[in-house]
CSV table of N, CA and C in Angstrom, one decimal:
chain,number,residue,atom,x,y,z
A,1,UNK,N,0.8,-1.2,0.0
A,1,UNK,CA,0.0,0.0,0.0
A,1,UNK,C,0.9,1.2,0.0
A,2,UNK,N,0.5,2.5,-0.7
A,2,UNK,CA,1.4,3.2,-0.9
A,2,UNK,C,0.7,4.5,-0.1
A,3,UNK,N,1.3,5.7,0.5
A,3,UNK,CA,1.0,6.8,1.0
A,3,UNK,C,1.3,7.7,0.1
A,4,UNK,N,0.6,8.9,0.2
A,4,UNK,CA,1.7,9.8,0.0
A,4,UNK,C,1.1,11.3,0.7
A,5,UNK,N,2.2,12.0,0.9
A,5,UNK,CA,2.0,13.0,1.7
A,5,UNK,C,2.6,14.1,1.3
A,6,UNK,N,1.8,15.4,2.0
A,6,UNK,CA,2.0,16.8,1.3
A,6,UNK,C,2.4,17.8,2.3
A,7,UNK,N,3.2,19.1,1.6
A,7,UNK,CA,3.2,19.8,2.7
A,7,UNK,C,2.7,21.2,3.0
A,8,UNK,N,1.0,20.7,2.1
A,8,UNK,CA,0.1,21.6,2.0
A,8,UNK,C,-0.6,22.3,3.4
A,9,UNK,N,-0.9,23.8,3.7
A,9,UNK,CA,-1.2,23.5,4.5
A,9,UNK,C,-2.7,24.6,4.3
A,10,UNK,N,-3.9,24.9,5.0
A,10,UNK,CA,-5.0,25.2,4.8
A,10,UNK,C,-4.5,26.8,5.2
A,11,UNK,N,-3.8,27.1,5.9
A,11,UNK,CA,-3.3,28.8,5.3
A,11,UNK,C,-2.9,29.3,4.4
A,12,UNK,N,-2.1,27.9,3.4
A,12,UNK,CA,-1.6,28.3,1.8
A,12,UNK,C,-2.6,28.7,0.8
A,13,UNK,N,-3.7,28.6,1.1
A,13,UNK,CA,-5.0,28.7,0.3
A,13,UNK,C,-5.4,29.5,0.7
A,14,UNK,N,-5.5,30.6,1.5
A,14,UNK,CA,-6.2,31.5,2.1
A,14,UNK,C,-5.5,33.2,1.9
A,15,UNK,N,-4.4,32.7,1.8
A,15,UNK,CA,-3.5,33.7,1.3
A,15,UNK,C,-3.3,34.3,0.2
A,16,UNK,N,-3.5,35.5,0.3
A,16,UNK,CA,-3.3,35.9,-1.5
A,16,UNK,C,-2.3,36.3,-1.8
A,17,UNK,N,-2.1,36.6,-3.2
A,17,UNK,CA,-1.2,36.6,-4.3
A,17,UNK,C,0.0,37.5,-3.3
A,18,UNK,N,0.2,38.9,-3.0
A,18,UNK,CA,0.9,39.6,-1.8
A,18,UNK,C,1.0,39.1,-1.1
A,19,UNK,N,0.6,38.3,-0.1
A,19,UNK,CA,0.9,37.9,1.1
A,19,UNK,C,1.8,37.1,0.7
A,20,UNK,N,1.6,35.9,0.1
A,20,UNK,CA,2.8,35.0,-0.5
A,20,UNK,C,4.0,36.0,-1.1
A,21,UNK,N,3.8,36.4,-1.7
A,21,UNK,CA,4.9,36.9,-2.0
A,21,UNK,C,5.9,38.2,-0.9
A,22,UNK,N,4.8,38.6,0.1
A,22,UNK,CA,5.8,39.7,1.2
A,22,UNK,C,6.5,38.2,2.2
A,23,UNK,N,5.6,37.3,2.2
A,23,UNK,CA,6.1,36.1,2.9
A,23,UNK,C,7.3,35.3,2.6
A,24,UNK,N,6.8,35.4,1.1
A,24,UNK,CA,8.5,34.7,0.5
A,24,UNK,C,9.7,35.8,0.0
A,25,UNK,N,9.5,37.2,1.0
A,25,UNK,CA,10.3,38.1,0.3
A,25,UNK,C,11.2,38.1,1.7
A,26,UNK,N,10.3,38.2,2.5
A,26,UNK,CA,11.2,37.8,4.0
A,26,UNK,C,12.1,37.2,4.6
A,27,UNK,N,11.8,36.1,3.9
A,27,UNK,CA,12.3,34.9,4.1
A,27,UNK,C,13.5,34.6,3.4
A,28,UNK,N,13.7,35.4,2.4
A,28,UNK,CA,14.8,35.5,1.7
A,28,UNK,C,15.6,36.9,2.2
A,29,UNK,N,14.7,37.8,2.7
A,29,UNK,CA,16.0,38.5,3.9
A,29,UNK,C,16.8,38.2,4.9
A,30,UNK,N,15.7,36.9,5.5
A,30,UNK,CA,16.3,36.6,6.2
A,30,UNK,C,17.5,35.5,6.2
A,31,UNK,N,17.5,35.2,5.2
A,31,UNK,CA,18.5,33.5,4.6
A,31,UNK,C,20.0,34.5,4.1
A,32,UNK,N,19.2,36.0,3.7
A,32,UNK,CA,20.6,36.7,3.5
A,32,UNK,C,21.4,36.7,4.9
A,33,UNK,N,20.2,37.8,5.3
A,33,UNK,CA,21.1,38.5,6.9
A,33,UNK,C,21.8,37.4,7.2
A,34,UNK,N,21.3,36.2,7.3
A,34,UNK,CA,22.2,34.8,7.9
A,34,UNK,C,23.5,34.6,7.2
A,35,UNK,N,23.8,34.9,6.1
A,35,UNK,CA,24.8,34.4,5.5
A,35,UNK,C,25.5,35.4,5.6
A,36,UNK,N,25.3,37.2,5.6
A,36,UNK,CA,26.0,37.9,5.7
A,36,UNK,C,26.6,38.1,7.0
A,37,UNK,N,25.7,37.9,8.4
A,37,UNK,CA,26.6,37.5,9.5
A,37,UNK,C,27.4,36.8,9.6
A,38,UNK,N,27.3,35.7,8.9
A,38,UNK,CA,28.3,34.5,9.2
A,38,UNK,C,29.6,34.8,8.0
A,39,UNK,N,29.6,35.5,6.7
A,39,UNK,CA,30.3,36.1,6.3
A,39,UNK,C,31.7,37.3,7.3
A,40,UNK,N,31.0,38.2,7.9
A,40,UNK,CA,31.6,38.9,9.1
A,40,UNK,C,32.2,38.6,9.8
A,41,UNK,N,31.4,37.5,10.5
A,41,UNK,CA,32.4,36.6,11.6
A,41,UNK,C,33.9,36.0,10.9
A,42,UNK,N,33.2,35.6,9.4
A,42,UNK,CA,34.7,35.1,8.9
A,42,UNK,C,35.7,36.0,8.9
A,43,UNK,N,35.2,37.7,8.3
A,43,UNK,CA,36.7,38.1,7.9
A,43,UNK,C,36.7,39.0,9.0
A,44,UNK,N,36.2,38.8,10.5
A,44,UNK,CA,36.5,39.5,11.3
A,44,UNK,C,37.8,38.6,12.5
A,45,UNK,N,37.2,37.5,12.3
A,45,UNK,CA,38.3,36.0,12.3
A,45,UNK,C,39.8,36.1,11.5
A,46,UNK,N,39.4,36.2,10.8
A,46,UNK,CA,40.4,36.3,9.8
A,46,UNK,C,41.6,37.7,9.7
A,47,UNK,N,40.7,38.7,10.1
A,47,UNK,CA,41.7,39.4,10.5
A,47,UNK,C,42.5,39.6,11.4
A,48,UNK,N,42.5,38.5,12.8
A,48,UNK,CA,42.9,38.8,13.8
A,48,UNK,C,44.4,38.1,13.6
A,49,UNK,N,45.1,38.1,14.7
A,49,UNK,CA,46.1,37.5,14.0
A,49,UNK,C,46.5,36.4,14.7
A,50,UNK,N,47.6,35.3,13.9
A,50,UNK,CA,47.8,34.4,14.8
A,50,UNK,C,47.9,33.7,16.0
A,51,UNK,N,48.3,34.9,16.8
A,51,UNK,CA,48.5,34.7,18.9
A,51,UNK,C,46.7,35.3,18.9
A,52,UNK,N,46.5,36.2,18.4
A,52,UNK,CA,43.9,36.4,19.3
A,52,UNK,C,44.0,34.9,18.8
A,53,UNK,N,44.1,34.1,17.9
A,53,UNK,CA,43.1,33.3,17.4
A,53,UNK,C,43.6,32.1,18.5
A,54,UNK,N,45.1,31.9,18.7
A,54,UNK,CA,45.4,30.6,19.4
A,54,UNK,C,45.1,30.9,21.1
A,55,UNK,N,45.1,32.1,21.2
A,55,UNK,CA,44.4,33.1,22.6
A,55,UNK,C,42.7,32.3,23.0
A,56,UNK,N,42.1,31.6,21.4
A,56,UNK,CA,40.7,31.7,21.3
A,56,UNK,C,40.8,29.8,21.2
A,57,UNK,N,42.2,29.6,20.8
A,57,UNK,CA,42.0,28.2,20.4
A,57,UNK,C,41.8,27.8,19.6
A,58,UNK,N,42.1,28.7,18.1
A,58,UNK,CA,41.4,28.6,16.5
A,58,UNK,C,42.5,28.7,16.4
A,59,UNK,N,42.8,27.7,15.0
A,59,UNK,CA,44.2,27.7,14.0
A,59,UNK,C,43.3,28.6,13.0
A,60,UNK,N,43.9,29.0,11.7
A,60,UNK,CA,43.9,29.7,11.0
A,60,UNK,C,42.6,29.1,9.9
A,61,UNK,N,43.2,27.7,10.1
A,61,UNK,CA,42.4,27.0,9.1
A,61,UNK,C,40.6,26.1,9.6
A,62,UNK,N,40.6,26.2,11.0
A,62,UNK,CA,39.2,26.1,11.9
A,62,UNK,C,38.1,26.9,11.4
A,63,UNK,N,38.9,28.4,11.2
A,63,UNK,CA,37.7,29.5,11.1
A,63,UNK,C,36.3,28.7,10.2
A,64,UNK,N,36.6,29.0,9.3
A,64,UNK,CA,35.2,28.2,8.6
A,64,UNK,C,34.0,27.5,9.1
A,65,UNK,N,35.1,26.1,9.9
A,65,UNK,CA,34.5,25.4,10.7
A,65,UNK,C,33.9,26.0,12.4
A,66,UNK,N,34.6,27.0,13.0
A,66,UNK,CA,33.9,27.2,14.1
A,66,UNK,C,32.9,28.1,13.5
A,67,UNK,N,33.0,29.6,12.5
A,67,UNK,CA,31.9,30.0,12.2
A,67,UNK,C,30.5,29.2,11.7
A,68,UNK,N,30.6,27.9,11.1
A,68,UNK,CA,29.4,27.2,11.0
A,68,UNK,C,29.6,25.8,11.7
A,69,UNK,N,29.9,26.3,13.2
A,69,UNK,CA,30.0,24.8,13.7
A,69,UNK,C,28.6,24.4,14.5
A,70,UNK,N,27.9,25.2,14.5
A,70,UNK,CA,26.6,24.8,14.5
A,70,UNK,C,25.6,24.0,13.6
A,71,UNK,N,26.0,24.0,12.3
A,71,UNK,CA,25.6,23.1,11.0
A,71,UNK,C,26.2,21.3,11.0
A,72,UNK,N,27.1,21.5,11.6
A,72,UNK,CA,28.0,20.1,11.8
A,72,UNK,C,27.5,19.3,13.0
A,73,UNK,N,27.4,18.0,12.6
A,73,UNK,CA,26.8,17.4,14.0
A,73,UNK,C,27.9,16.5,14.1
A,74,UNK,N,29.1,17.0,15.1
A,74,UNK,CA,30.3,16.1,15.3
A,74,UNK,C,30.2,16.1,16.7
């Protein structure tokens, strides 16, 4: 027997044409701001210099990884 499932929901219907779109304009501000913060953190990392970073416990080559070490499930 086979299912299948959706990920419709009874507010996507009720919504008009603007709403969806101020909704999906958001949401892609917000997917920026995220990326541009975590951009910052890199080259504000990056500028510090070898003794802040080992001061923090970061080699040179971590940065990447501590700035999205939240993404990683190690």
């Amino acid at each position: 027997m086979a299912t299948a499932t959706t990920n419709f929901h009874a507010t996507d219907a009720k919504q008009g044409v603007l709403s969806r779109f101020f909704t999906s304009f958001m949401r892609g501000l917000e997917a920026h701001h995220r990326v541009a913060s975590r951009r910052q953190a890199i080259e504000k990392l990056e500028a510090k210099s070898d003794e802040e970073l080992a001061k923090m416990g970061l080699k040179r080559d971590d940065i990447p990884y501590y700035v999205f070490r939240d993404l990683f499930y190690i």
